[in-house]
């Protein structure tokens, strides 16, 4: 098979859905489409509620807005290629488009990891220093944290895209998923991938690896602070403020670890399992985060119910 140098020519990349189930793509795409619609609607609702309710203009909800924006970005980044495969059986994706999609998937994933860490810091400050909470997490500090989170992700992933651009590929390359991931693109190269692989590992360690360690440390400190509270009722109340965040952390890291384990130890597993785990990794967090925060966070839940009640009353008035 001929070899292309990507700096001069453009090899072909073919995305892969659920191999062997092509005739059922119409049926398979239905739950995927519902997940996308629910994810996008849920995160837009969270953003709308926080934006329109002055009582929610607090650090905790600003970080929740960042999480919702990140989930929207992750959903819209993967949606075009997913449905080109499942709806139109169009598997081919241009090399540059594949690099762009890969870039934003990993950028938003790293941002989500960092936002979850920032939310853990927010909970720690709220529990440890409740009287100084508003003075520590000022608007300027939150903006600075947001810019640092975005800047780190953008800077870390850019060299990975540049390194992939310089590698050589087959004329036709078959990817493992219906979207482009760094570790999947590396497998298709015919030139030395050592530098790209090492850099990719460094990015993971410096982002999600570091974030996960700091997340664990944050909850150790939170637990220590909670246990030092004399009143049992106050301890329970403090821990309840962390439940939504703990669910979001588990929703993000569990599929990611599962995908890594399948890639490393599941070589004999069906390709369908690999694709399924990759879809869970990218689709479940944007779906579950707005649901968890809507159900578990009383302030969000009450505002959503209030908006629906107002809408229903307005409809009744218009009919009468």
PDB file of C-alpha atoms in Angstrom:
ATOM      1  CA  UNK A   1       0.000   0.000   0.000  1.00  0.00           C
ATOM      2  CA  UNK A   2       1.305   3.448  -0.841  1.00  0.00           C
ATOM      3  CA  UNK A   3       2.414   5.829   1.873  1.00  0.00           C
ATOM      4  CA  UNK A   4       1.547   9.505   2.158  1.00  0.00           C
ATOM      5  CA  UNK A   5       3.550  12.185   3.887  1.00  0.00           C
ATOM      6  CA  UNK A   6       0.787  14.249   5.486  1.00  0.00           C
ATOM      7  CA  UNK A   7       2.722  17.481   5.126  1.00  0.00           C
ATOM      8  CA  UNK A   8       2.542  17.175   1.340  1.00  0.00           C
ATOM      9  CA  UNK A   9      -0.451  14.959   0.549  1.00  0.00           C
ATOM     10  CA  UNK A  10      -3.717  14.047   2.153  1.00  0.00           C
ATOM     11  CA  UNK A  11      -4.365  10.415   3.041  1.00  0.00           C
ATOM     12  CA  UNK A  12      -7.923   9.112   3.388  1.00  0.00           C
ATOM     13  CA  UNK A  13      -9.372   8.316   6.787  1.00  0.00           C
ATOM     14  CA  UNK A  14     -12.415   6.093   7.240  1.00  0.00           C
ATOM     15  CA  UNK A  15     -14.471   6.232  10.423  1.00  0.00           C
ATOM     16  CA  UNK A  16     -15.959   3.056  11.874  1.00  0.00           C
ATOM     17  CA  UNK A  17     -19.360   2.542  13.474  1.00  0.00           C
ATOM     18  CA  UNK A  18     -20.631  -0.771  14.800  1.00  0.00           C
ATOM     19  CA  UNK A  19     -19.091  -3.245  12.363  1.00  0.00           C
ATOM     20  CA  UNK A  20     -21.520  -5.905  11.203  1.00  0.00           C
ATOM     21  CA  UNK A  21     -24.562  -3.917  12.299  1.00  0.00           C
ATOM     22  CA  UNK A  22     -24.716  -1.538   9.343  1.00  0.00           C
ATOM     23  CA  UNK A  23     -28.278  -2.593   8.475  1.00  0.00           C
ATOM     24  CA  UNK A  24     -29.393  -1.573  11.962  1.00  0.00           C
ATOM     25  CA  UNK A  25     -27.780   1.859  11.928  1.00  0.00           C
ATOM     26  CA  UNK A  26     -31.163   3.569  11.644  1.00  0.00           C
ATOM     27  CA  UNK A  27     -32.322   1.885  14.843  1.00  0.00           C
ATOM     28  CA  UNK A  28     -28.960   2.310  16.613  1.00  0.00           C
ATOM     29  CA  UNK A  29     -28.844   6.006  15.781  1.00  0.00           C
ATOM     30  CA  UNK A  30     -32.189   6.670  17.491  1.00  0.00           C
ATOM     31  CA  UNK A  31     -30.971   6.351  21.114  1.00  0.00           C
ATOM     32  CA  UNK A  32     -27.739   8.161  20.165  1.00  0.00           C
ATOM     33  CA  UNK A  33     -29.800  11.002  18.694  1.00  0.00           C
ATOM     34  CA  UNK A  34     -31.972  11.141  21.833  1.00  0.00           C
ATOM     35  CA  UNK A  35     -28.829  11.289  23.985  1.00  0.00           C
ATOM     36  CA  UNK A  36     -27.515  14.228  21.939  1.00  0.00           C
ATOM     37  CA  UNK A  37     -30.822  16.104  22.067  1.00  0.00           C
ATOM     38  CA  UNK A  38     -31.184  15.520  25.814  1.00  0.00           C
ATOM     39  CA  UNK A  39     -27.558  16.543  26.450  1.00  0.00           C
ATOM     40  CA  UNK A  40     -27.790  19.751  24.456  1.00  0.00           C
ATOM     41  CA  UNK A  41     -31.234  20.678  25.838  1.00  0.00           C
ATOM     42  CA  UNK A  42     -30.183  19.885  29.409  1.00  0.00           C
ATOM     43  CA  UNK A  43     -26.988  21.927  29.309  1.00  0.00           C
ATOM     44  CA  UNK A  44     -28.678  24.871  27.589  1.00  0.00           C
ATOM     45  CA  UNK A  45     -31.370  24.763  30.287  1.00  0.00           C
ATOM     46  CA  UNK A  46     -28.713  24.848  33.025  1.00  0.00           C
ATOM     47  CA  UNK A  47     -27.036  27.843  31.373  1.00  0.00           C
ATOM     48  CA  UNK A  48     -30.365  29.643  30.884  1.00  0.00           C
ATOM     49  CA  UNK A  49     -31.466  29.120  34.488  1.00  0.00           C
ATOM     50  CA  UNK A  50     -28.140  30.350  35.895  1.00  0.00           C
ATOM     51  CA  UNK A  51     -28.078  33.310  33.503  1.00  0.00           C
ATOM     52  CA  UNK A  52     -31.615  34.490  34.285  1.00  0.00           C
ATOM     53  CA  UNK A  53     -31.685  33.894  38.062  1.00  0.00           C
ATOM     54  CA  UNK A  54     -29.696  36.546  39.979  1.00  0.00           C
ATOM     55  CA  UNK A  55     -29.730  34.376  43.126  1.00  0.00           C
ATOM     56  CA  UNK A  56     -27.611  31.805  41.251  1.00  0.00           C
ATOM     57  CA  UNK A  57     -24.866  34.287  40.379  1.00  0.00           C
ATOM     58  CA  UNK A  58     -22.486  32.615  42.800  1.00  0.00           C
ATOM     59  CA  UNK A  59     -19.109  30.854  42.346  1.00  0.00           C
ATOM     60  CA  UNK A  60     -20.589  27.337  42.509  1.00  0.00           C
ATOM     61  CA  UNK A  61     -22.983  28.059  39.652  1.00  0.00           C
ATOM     62  CA  UNK A  62     -20.375  29.887  37.589  1.00  0.00           C
ATOM     63  CA  UNK A  63     -18.297  26.698  37.653  1.00  0.00           C
ATOM     64  CA  UNK A  64     -21.422  24.713  36.782  1.00  0.00           C
ATOM     65  CA  UNK A  65     -21.890  27.031  33.778  1.00  0.00           C
ATOM     66  CA  UNK A  66     -18.329  26.227  32.687  1.00  0.00           C
ATOM     67  CA  UNK A  67     -19.125  22.517  32.948  1.00  0.00           C
ATOM     68  CA  UNK A  68     -22.308  22.943  30.893  1.00  0.00           C
ATOM     69  CA  UNK A  69     -20.456  24.926  28.197  1.00  0.00           C
ATOM     70  CA  UNK A  70     -17.760  22.250  28.058  1.00  0.00           C
ATOM     71  CA  UNK A  71     -20.361  19.502  27.683  1.00  0.00           C
ATOM     72  CA  UNK A  72     -22.054  21.448  24.889  1.00  0.00           C
ATOM     73  CA  UNK A  73     -18.705  21.776  23.125  1.00  0.00           C
ATOM     74  CA  UNK A  74     -17.981  18.068  23.489  1.00  0.00           C
ATOM     75  CA  UNK A  75     -21.423  17.105  22.150  1.00  0.00           C
ATOM     76  CA  UNK A  76     -21.313  19.415  19.129  1.00  0.00           C
ATOM     77  CA  UNK A  77     -17.747  18.361  18.279  1.00  0.00           C
ATOM     78  CA  UNK A  78     -18.606  14.669  17.958  1.00  0.00           C
ATOM     79  CA  UNK A  79     -22.122  15.010  16.520  1.00  0.00           C
ATOM     80  CA  UNK A  80     -21.305  15.672  12.802  1.00  0.00           C
ATOM     81  CA  UNK A  81     -19.092  12.624  12.236  1.00  0.00           C
ATOM     82  CA  UNK A  82     -21.306  10.354  14.344  1.00  0.00           C
ATOM     83  CA  UNK A  83     -24.369  11.022  12.238  1.00  0.00           C
ATOM     84  CA  UNK A  84     -22.491  11.058   8.941  1.00  0.00           C
ATOM     85  CA  UNK A  85     -21.656   7.419   9.746  1.00  0.00           C
ATOM     86  CA  UNK A  86     -24.985   6.278  11.244  1.00  0.00           C
ATOM     87  CA  UNK A  87     -27.395   8.226   9.050  1.00  0.00           C
ATOM     88  CA  UNK A  88     -25.618   8.564   5.712  1.00  0.00           C
ATOM     89  CA  UNK A  89     -23.050   5.721   5.886  1.00  0.00           C
ATOM     90  CA  UNK A  90     -20.460   8.369   4.952  1.00  0.00           C
ATOM     91  CA  UNK A  91     -17.322   7.076   6.617  1.00  0.00           C
ATOM     92  CA  UNK A  92     -14.640   9.178   4.965  1.00  0.00           C
ATOM     93  CA  UNK A  93     -13.377  12.254   6.804  1.00  0.00           C
ATOM     94  CA  UNK A  94     -10.741  14.665   5.432  1.00  0.00           C
ATOM     95  CA  UNK A  95      -7.409  14.513   7.230  1.00  0.00           C
ATOM     96  CA  UNK A  96      -7.496  18.152   8.367  1.00  0.00           C
ATOM     97  CA  UNK A  97     -11.094  17.825   9.554  1.00  0.00           C
ATOM     98  CA  UNK A  98     -10.076  14.732  11.509  1.00  0.00           C
ATOM     99  CA  UNK A  99      -7.227  16.655  13.163  1.00  0.00           C
ATOM    100  CA  UNK A 100      -9.550  19.533  14.051  1.00  0.00           C
ATOM    101  CA  UNK A 101     -12.124  17.187  15.560  1.00  0.00           C
ATOM    102  CA  UNK A 102      -9.437  15.318  17.492  1.00  0.00           C
ATOM    103  CA  UNK A 103      -8.061  18.616  18.776  1.00  0.00           C
ATOM    104  CA  UNK A 104     -11.377  19.849  20.150  1.00  0.00           C
ATOM    105  CA  UNK A 105     -12.430  16.486  21.592  1.00  0.00           C
ATOM    106  CA  UNK A 106      -9.245  16.352  23.662  1.00  0.00           C
ATOM    107  CA  UNK A 107      -9.364  20.064  24.503  1.00  0.00           C
ATOM    108  CA  UNK A 108     -12.907  19.794  25.869  1.00  0.00           C
ATOM    109  CA  UNK A 109     -12.061  16.578  27.725  1.00  0.00           C
ATOM    110  CA  UNK A 110      -9.100  18.258  29.448  1.00  0.00           C
ATOM    111  CA  UNK A 111     -11.215  21.334  30.206  1.00  0.00           C
ATOM    112  CA  UNK A 112     -13.920  19.164  31.774  1.00  0.00           C
ATOM    113  CA  UNK A 113     -11.357  17.451  33.979  1.00  0.00           C
ATOM    114  CA  UNK A 114     -10.005  20.832  35.121  1.00  0.00           C
ATOM    115  CA  UNK A 115     -13.487  22.280  35.720  1.00  0.00           C
ATOM    116  CA  UNK A 116     -14.314  19.309  37.949  1.00  0.00           C
ATOM    117  CA  UNK A 117     -11.125  20.043  39.899  1.00  0.00           C
ATOM    118  CA  UNK A 118     -12.098  23.719  40.190  1.00  0.00           C
ATOM    119  CA  UNK A 119     -15.527  22.670  41.465  1.00  0.00           C
ATOM    120  CA  UNK A 120     -13.845  20.501  44.115  1.00  0.00           C
ATOM    121  CA  UNK A 121     -11.797  23.537  45.182  1.00  0.00           C
ATOM    122  CA  UNK A 122     -15.035  25.543  45.320  1.00  0.00           C
ATOM    123  CA  UNK A 123     -16.635  22.966  47.632  1.00  0.00           C
ATOM    124  CA  UNK A 124     -13.524  22.886  49.820  1.00  0.00           C
ATOM    125  CA  UNK A 125     -13.544  26.664  50.267  1.00  0.00           C
ATOM    126  CA  UNK A 126     -17.315  26.704  50.903  1.00  0.00           C
ATOM    127  CA  UNK A 127     -16.989  24.076  53.647  1.00  0.00           C
ATOM    128  CA  UNK A 128     -13.643  25.182  55.121  1.00  0.00           C
ATOM    129  CA  UNK A 129     -14.126  28.961  54.969  1.00  0.00           C
ATOM    130  CA  UNK A 130     -17.887  29.638  54.675  1.00  0.00           C
ATOM    131  CA  UNK A 131     -17.614  33.200  55.987  1.00  0.00           C
ATOM    132  CA  UNK A 132     -14.820  34.115  53.564  1.00  0.00           C
ATOM    133  CA  UNK A 133     -16.216  32.141  50.611  1.00  0.00           C
ATOM    134  CA  UNK A 134     -17.367  35.165  48.597  1.00  0.00           C
ATOM    135  CA  UNK A 135     -14.173  37.112  49.289  1.00  0.00           C
ATOM    136  CA  UNK A 136     -11.885  34.238  48.257  1.00  0.00           C
ATOM    137  CA  UNK A 137     -13.751  33.234  45.089  1.00  0.00           C
ATOM    138  CA  UNK A 138     -14.390  36.664  43.624  1.00  0.00           C
ATOM    139  CA  UNK A 139     -15.475  37.190  40.024  1.00  0.00           C
ATOM    140  CA  UNK A 140     -11.915  38.086  39.026  1.00  0.00           C
ATOM    141  CA  UNK A 141     -10.571  34.883  40.586  1.00  0.00           C
ATOM    142  CA  UNK A 142     -13.204  32.788  38.805  1.00  0.00           C
ATOM    143  CA  UNK A 143     -12.440  34.451  35.464  1.00  0.00           C
ATOM    144  CA  UNK A 144      -8.733  33.805  36.054  1.00  0.00           C
ATOM    145  CA  UNK A 145      -9.404  30.135  36.826  1.00  0.00           C
ATOM    146  CA  UNK A 146     -11.541  29.815  33.694  1.00  0.00           C
ATOM    147  CA  UNK A 147      -8.876  31.378  31.473  1.00  0.00           C
ATOM    148  CA  UNK A 148      -6.161  29.190  33.010  1.00  0.00           C
ATOM    149  CA  UNK A 149      -8.272  26.061  32.433  1.00  0.00           C
ATOM    150  CA  UNK A 150      -8.925  26.918  28.772  1.00  0.00           C
ATOM    151  CA  UNK A 151      -5.360  28.082  28.143  1.00  0.00           C
ATOM    152  CA  UNK A 152      -3.834  24.912  29.570  1.00  0.00           C
ATOM    153  CA  UNK A 153      -6.025  22.668  27.408  1.00  0.00           C
ATOM    154  CA  UNK A 154      -5.464  24.648  24.209  1.00  0.00           C
ATOM    155  CA  UNK A 155      -1.694  24.783  24.757  1.00  0.00           C
ATOM    156  CA  UNK A 156      -1.281  21.118  25.716  1.00  0.00           C
ATOM    157  CA  UNK A 157      -3.168  19.630  22.767  1.00  0.00           C
ATOM    158  CA  UNK A 158      -1.873  21.885  19.976  1.00  0.00           C
ATOM    159  CA  UNK A 159       1.606  20.286  19.712  1.00  0.00           C
ATOM    160  CA  UNK A 160      -0.043  16.848  19.501  1.00  0.00           C
ATOM    161  CA  UNK A 161      -1.931  17.935  16.383  1.00  0.00           C
ATOM    162  CA  UNK A 162       1.240  19.433  14.900  1.00  0.00           C
ATOM    163  CA  UNK A 163       3.212  16.225  15.517  1.00  0.00           C
ATOM    164  CA  UNK A 164       0.502  14.101  13.873  1.00  0.00           C
ATOM    165  CA  UNK A 165       0.515  16.414  10.865  1.00  0.00           C
ATOM    166  CA  UNK A 166       4.193  15.624  10.223  1.00  0.00           C
ATOM    167  CA  UNK A 167       3.816  11.829  10.277  1.00  0.00           C
ATOM    168  CA  UNK A 168       3.344   9.473   7.337  1.00  0.00           C
ATOM    169  CA  UNK A 169       0.197   7.420   6.797  1.00  0.00           C
ATOM    170  CA  UNK A 170      -1.169   4.784   4.464  1.00  0.00           C
ATOM    171  CA  UNK A 171      -3.151   5.993   1.487  1.00  0.00           C
ATOM    172  CA  UNK A 172      -6.300   4.662   3.194  1.00  0.00           C
ATOM    173  CA  UNK A 173      -6.526   4.477   7.005  1.00  0.00           C
ATOM    174  CA  UNK A 174      -9.348   2.852   8.953  1.00  0.00           C
ATOM    175  CA  UNK A 175     -10.055   4.346  12.349  1.00  0.00           C
ATOM    176  CA  UNK A 176     -11.661   2.435  15.210  1.00  0.00           C
ATOM    177  CA  UNK A 177     -14.453   4.883  16.091  1.00  0.00           C
ATOM    178  CA  UNK A 178     -16.985   7.223  14.431  1.00  0.00           C
ATOM    179  CA  UNK A 179     -14.808  10.165  15.539  1.00  0.00           C
ATOM    180  CA  UNK A 180     -11.100  10.985  15.667  1.00  0.00           C
ATOM    181  CA  UNK A 181      -9.002  10.406  18.793  1.00  0.00           C
ATOM    182  CA  UNK A 182      -5.265  10.949  19.203  1.00  0.00           C
ATOM    183  CA  UNK A 183      -4.480   7.377  20.260  1.00  0.00           C
ATOM    184  CA  UNK A 184      -6.455   6.040  17.283  1.00  0.00           C
ATOM    185  CA  UNK A 185      -4.722   8.267  14.731  1.00  0.00           C
ATOM    186  CA  UNK A 186      -1.292   7.262  16.059  1.00  0.00           C
ATOM    187  CA  UNK A 187      -2.057   3.593  15.344  1.00  0.00           C
ATOM    188  CA  UNK A 188      -2.458   4.327  11.619  1.00  0.00           C
ATOM    189  CA  UNK A 189       0.974   5.893  11.109  1.00  0.00           C
ATOM    190  CA  UNK A 190       3.694   4.090   9.187  1.00  0.00           C
ATOM    191  CA  UNK A 191       6.526   6.363  10.360  1.00  0.00           C
ATOM    192  CA  UNK A 192       7.995   6.450  13.851  1.00  0.00           C
ATOM    193  CA  UNK A 193       5.329   7.371  16.404  1.00  0.00           C
ATOM    194  CA  UNK A 194       7.639   7.484  19.424  1.00  0.00           C
ATOM    195  CA  UNK A 195       7.647  11.266  19.904  1.00  0.00           C
ATOM    196  CA  UNK A 196       3.874  11.564  19.398  1.00  0.00           C
ATOM    197  CA  UNK A 197       3.188   8.689  21.781  1.00  0.00           C
ATOM    198  CA  UNK A 198       5.456  10.102  24.493  1.00  0.00           C
ATOM    199  CA  UNK A 199       3.947  13.552  24.119  1.00  0.00           C
ATOM    200  CA  UNK A 200       0.417  12.138  24.242  1.00  0.00           C
ATOM    201  CA  UNK A 201       1.277  10.319  27.471  1.00  0.00           C
ATOM    202  CA  UNK A 202       2.742  13.525  28.926  1.00  0.00           C
ATOM    203  CA  UNK A 203      -0.450  15.414  28.079  1.00  0.00           C
ATOM    204  CA  UNK A 204      -2.562  12.818  29.884  1.00  0.00           C
ATOM    205  CA  UNK A 205      -0.289  12.856  32.943  1.00  0.00           C
ATOM    206  CA  UNK A 206      -0.120  16.670  33.087  1.00  0.00           C
ATOM    207  CA  UNK A 207      -3.862  17.089  32.694  1.00  0.00           C
ATOM    208  CA  UNK A 208      -6.223  14.317  33.750  1.00  0.00           C
ATOM    209  CA  UNK A 209      -3.592  12.435  35.733  1.00  0.00           C
ATOM    210  CA  UNK A 210      -2.660  15.510  37.774  1.00  0.00           C
ATOM    211  CA  UNK A 211      -6.304  16.592  38.075  1.00  0.00           C
ATOM    212  CA  UNK A 212      -7.401  13.207  39.414  1.00  0.00           C
ATOM    213  CA  UNK A 213      -4.682  13.267  42.106  1.00  0.00           C
ATOM    214  CA  UNK A 214      -5.637  16.803  43.133  1.00  0.00           C
ATOM    215  CA  UNK A 215      -9.326  15.839  43.121  1.00  0.00           C
ATOM    216  CA  UNK A 216      -8.590  12.987  45.501  1.00  0.00           C
ATOM    217  CA  UNK A 217      -6.517  15.298  47.703  1.00  0.00           C
ATOM    218  CA  UNK A 218      -9.335  17.866  47.699  1.00  0.00           C
ATOM    219  CA  UNK A 219     -11.828  15.323  48.967  1.00  0.00           C
ATOM    220  CA  UNK A 220      -9.422  14.120  51.635  1.00  0.00           C
ATOM    221  CA  UNK A 221      -9.229  17.725  52.865  1.00  0.00           C
ATOM    222  CA  UNK A 222     -13.000  18.152  52.541  1.00  0.00           C
ATOM    223  CA  UNK A 223     -13.614  14.967  54.518  1.00  0.00           C
ATOM    224  CA  UNK A 224     -11.169  16.072  57.204  1.00  0.00           C
ATOM    225  CA  UNK A 225     -12.937  19.433  57.464  1.00  0.00           C
ATOM    226  CA  UNK A 226     -16.385  17.816  57.601  1.00  0.00           C
ATOM    227  CA  UNK A 227     -15.335  15.403  60.361  1.00  0.00           C
ATOM    228  CA  UNK A 228     -14.094  18.332  62.426  1.00  0.00           C
ATOM    229  CA  UNK A 229     -17.597  19.854  62.480  1.00  0.00           C
ATOM    230  CA  UNK A 230     -19.193  19.202  65.851  1.00  0.00           C
ATOM    231  CA  UNK A 231     -22.839  18.949  64.760  1.00  0.00           C
ATOM    232  CA  UNK A 232     -23.882  15.768  62.963  1.00  0.00           C
ATOM    233  CA  UNK A 233     -26.611  17.648  61.096  1.00  0.00           C
ATOM    234  CA  UNK A 234     -24.068  20.177  59.846  1.00  0.00           C
ATOM    235  CA  UNK A 235     -21.727  17.375  58.733  1.00  0.00           C
ATOM    236  CA  UNK A 236     -24.515  15.753  56.714  1.00  0.00           C
ATOM    237  CA  UNK A 237     -25.505  19.106  55.229  1.00  0.00           C
ATOM    238  CA  UNK A 238     -21.910  19.832  54.197  1.00  0.00           C
ATOM    239  CA  UNK A 239     -21.491  16.419  52.551  1.00  0.00           C
ATOM    240  CA  UNK A 240     -24.808  16.791  50.710  1.00  0.00           C
ATOM    241  CA  UNK A 241     -23.418  19.834  48.912  1.00  0.00           C
ATOM    242  CA  UNK A 242     -20.753  17.551  47.385  1.00  0.00           C
ATOM    243  CA  UNK A 243     -23.004  14.720  46.138  1.00  0.00           C
ATOM    244  CA  UNK A 244     -23.728  16.250  42.727  1.00  0.00           C
ATOM    245  CA  UNK A 245     -20.046  16.943  42.163  1.00  0.00           C
ATOM    246  CA  UNK A 246     -19.023  13.424  43.204  1.00  0.00           C
ATOM    247  CA  UNK A 247     -21.551  12.010  40.712  1.00  0.00           C
ATOM    248  CA  UNK A 248     -20.130  14.256  37.965  1.00  0.00           C
ATOM    249  CA  UNK A 249     -16.571  13.120  38.761  1.00  0.00           C
ATOM    250  CA  UNK A 250     -17.559   9.439  38.656  1.00  0.00           C
ATOM    251  CA  UNK A 251     -19.524   9.972  35.441  1.00  0.00           C
ATOM    252  CA  UNK A 252     -16.456  11.498  33.780  1.00  0.00           C
ATOM    253  CA  UNK A 253     -13.626   9.317  35.068  1.00  0.00           C
ATOM    254  CA  UNK A 254     -15.330   5.886  35.126  1.00  0.00           C
ATOM    255  CA  UNK A 255     -15.954   5.676  31.333  1.00  0.00           C
ATOM    256  CA  UNK A 256     -12.489   7.126  30.670  1.00  0.00           C
ATOM    257  CA  UNK A 257     -10.820   4.459  32.799  1.00  0.00           C
ATOM    258  CA  UNK A 258     -13.036   1.799  31.220  1.00  0.00           C
ATOM    259  CA  UNK A 259     -12.026   2.887  27.710  1.00  0.00           C
ATOM    260  CA  UNK A 260      -8.342   2.865  28.674  1.00  0.00           C
ATOM    261  CA  UNK A 261      -8.642  -0.633  30.150  1.00  0.00           C
ATOM    262  CA  UNK A 262     -10.449  -1.947  27.075  1.00  0.00           C
ATOM    263  CA  UNK A 263      -7.807  -0.459  24.762  1.00  0.00           C
ATOM    264  CA  UNK A 264      -4.946  -1.898  26.830  1.00  0.00           C
ATOM    265  CA  UNK A 265      -6.257  -5.316  27.850  1.00  0.00           C
ATOM    266  CA  UNK A 266      -9.205  -5.961  25.542  1.00  0.00           C
ATOM    267  CA  UNK A 267      -7.420  -6.729  22.279  1.00  0.00           C
ATOM    268  CA  UNK A 268      -9.524  -9.867  21.905  1.00  0.00           C
ATOM    269  CA  UNK A 269     -12.782  -8.083  22.675  1.00  0.00           C
ATOM    270  CA  UNK A 270     -15.264  -7.406  19.884  1.00  0.00           C
ATOM    271  CA  UNK A 271     -14.745  -4.114  17.994  1.00  0.00           C
ATOM    272  CA  UNK A 272     -18.331  -3.313  18.973  1.00  0.00           C
ATOM    273  CA  UNK A 273     -17.248  -3.238  22.638  1.00  0.00           C
ATOM    274  CA  UNK A 274     -14.474  -0.752  21.834  1.00  0.00           C
ATOM    275  CA  UNK A 275     -16.848   1.533  19.905  1.00  0.00           C
ATOM    276  CA  UNK A 276     -19.489   1.247  22.623  1.00  0.00           C
ATOM    277  CA  UNK A 277     -17.029   2.227  25.371  1.00  0.00           C
ATOM    278  CA  UNK A 278     -15.763   5.181  23.322  1.00  0.00           C
ATOM    279  CA  UNK A 279     -19.335   6.370  22.798  1.00  0.00           C
ATOM    280  CA  UNK A 280     -20.073   6.032  26.509  1.00  0.00           C
ATOM    281  CA  UNK A 281     -16.933   8.035  27.322  1.00  0.00           C
ATOM    282  CA  UNK A 282     -17.964  10.959  25.108  1.00  0.00           C
ATOM    283  CA  UNK A 283     -21.765  10.844  25.356  1.00  0.00           C
ATOM    284  CA  UNK A 284     -22.580   9.954  28.961  1.00  0.00           C
ATOM    285  CA  UNK A 285     -20.986  12.895  30.884  1.00  0.00           C
ATOM    286  CA  UNK A 286     -22.764  15.610  28.807  1.00  0.00           C
ATOM    287  CA  UNK A 287     -26.004  13.661  29.270  1.00  0.00           C
ATOM    288  CA  UNK A 288     -25.740  12.936  32.984  1.00  0.00           C
ATOM    289  CA  UNK A 289     -24.273  16.189  34.342  1.00  0.00           C
ATOM    290  CA  UNK A 290     -27.371  18.378  33.765  1.00  0.00           C
ATOM    291  CA  UNK A 291     -29.623  15.563  34.992  1.00  0.00           C
ATOM    292  CA  UNK A 292     -27.610  15.060  38.183  1.00  0.00           C
ATOM    293  CA  UNK A 293     -27.410  18.776  38.967  1.00  0.00           C
ATOM    294  CA  UNK A 294     -31.095  19.313  38.155  1.00  0.00           C
ATOM    295  CA  UNK A 295     -32.154  16.487  40.466  1.00  0.00           C
ATOM    296  CA  UNK A 296     -29.633  16.875  43.292  1.00  0.00           C
ATOM    297  CA  UNK A 297     -29.226  20.663  43.469  1.00  0.00           C
ATOM    298  CA  UNK A 298     -32.326  22.145  45.082  1.00  0.00           C
ATOM    299  CA  UNK A 299     -31.717  25.666  43.810  1.00  0.00           C
ATOM    300  CA  UNK A 300     -31.460  24.492  40.180  1.00  0.00           C
ATOM    301  CA  UNK A 301     -34.397  22.111  40.523  1.00  0.00           C
ATOM    302  CA  UNK A 302     -36.651  24.749  42.078  1.00  0.00           C
ATOM    303  CA  UNK A 303     -35.817  27.305  39.368  1.00  0.00           C
ATOM    304  CA  UNK A 304     -36.513  24.809  36.568  1.00  0.00           C
ATOM    305  CA  UNK A 305     -39.874  23.859  38.106  1.00  0.00           C
ATOM    306  CA  UNK A 306     -40.678  27.538  38.564  1.00  0.00           C
ATOM    307  CA  UNK A 307     -39.955  28.237  34.883  1.00  0.00           C
ATOM    308  CA  UNK A 308     -42.155  25.334  33.777  1.00  0.00           C
ATOM    309  CA  UNK A 309     -45.004  26.493  36.008  1.00  0.00           C
ATOM    310  CA  UNK A 310     -44.784  30.000  34.588  1.00  0.00           C
ATOM    311  CA  UNK A 311     -44.768  28.603  31.072  1.00  0.00           C
ATOM    312  CA  UNK A 312     -47.828  26.417  31.742  1.00  0.00           C
ATOM    313  CA  UNK A 313     -49.722  29.330  33.319  1.00  0.00           C
ATOM    314  CA  UNK A 314     -48.887  31.542  30.347  1.00  0.00           C
ATOM    315  CA  UNK A 315     -50.216  28.878  27.968  1.00  0.00           C
ATOM    316  CA  UNK A 316     -53.465  28.560  29.942  1.00  0.00           C
ATOM    317  CA  UNK A 317     -53.921  32.329  29.981  1.00  0.00           C
ATOM    318  CA  UNK A 318     -53.372  32.542  26.226  1.00  0.00           C
ATOM    319  CA  UNK A 319     -55.981  29.830  25.614  1.00  0.00           C
ATOM    320  CA  UNK A 320     -58.556  31.550  27.797  1.00  0.00           C
TER     321      UNK A 320
END
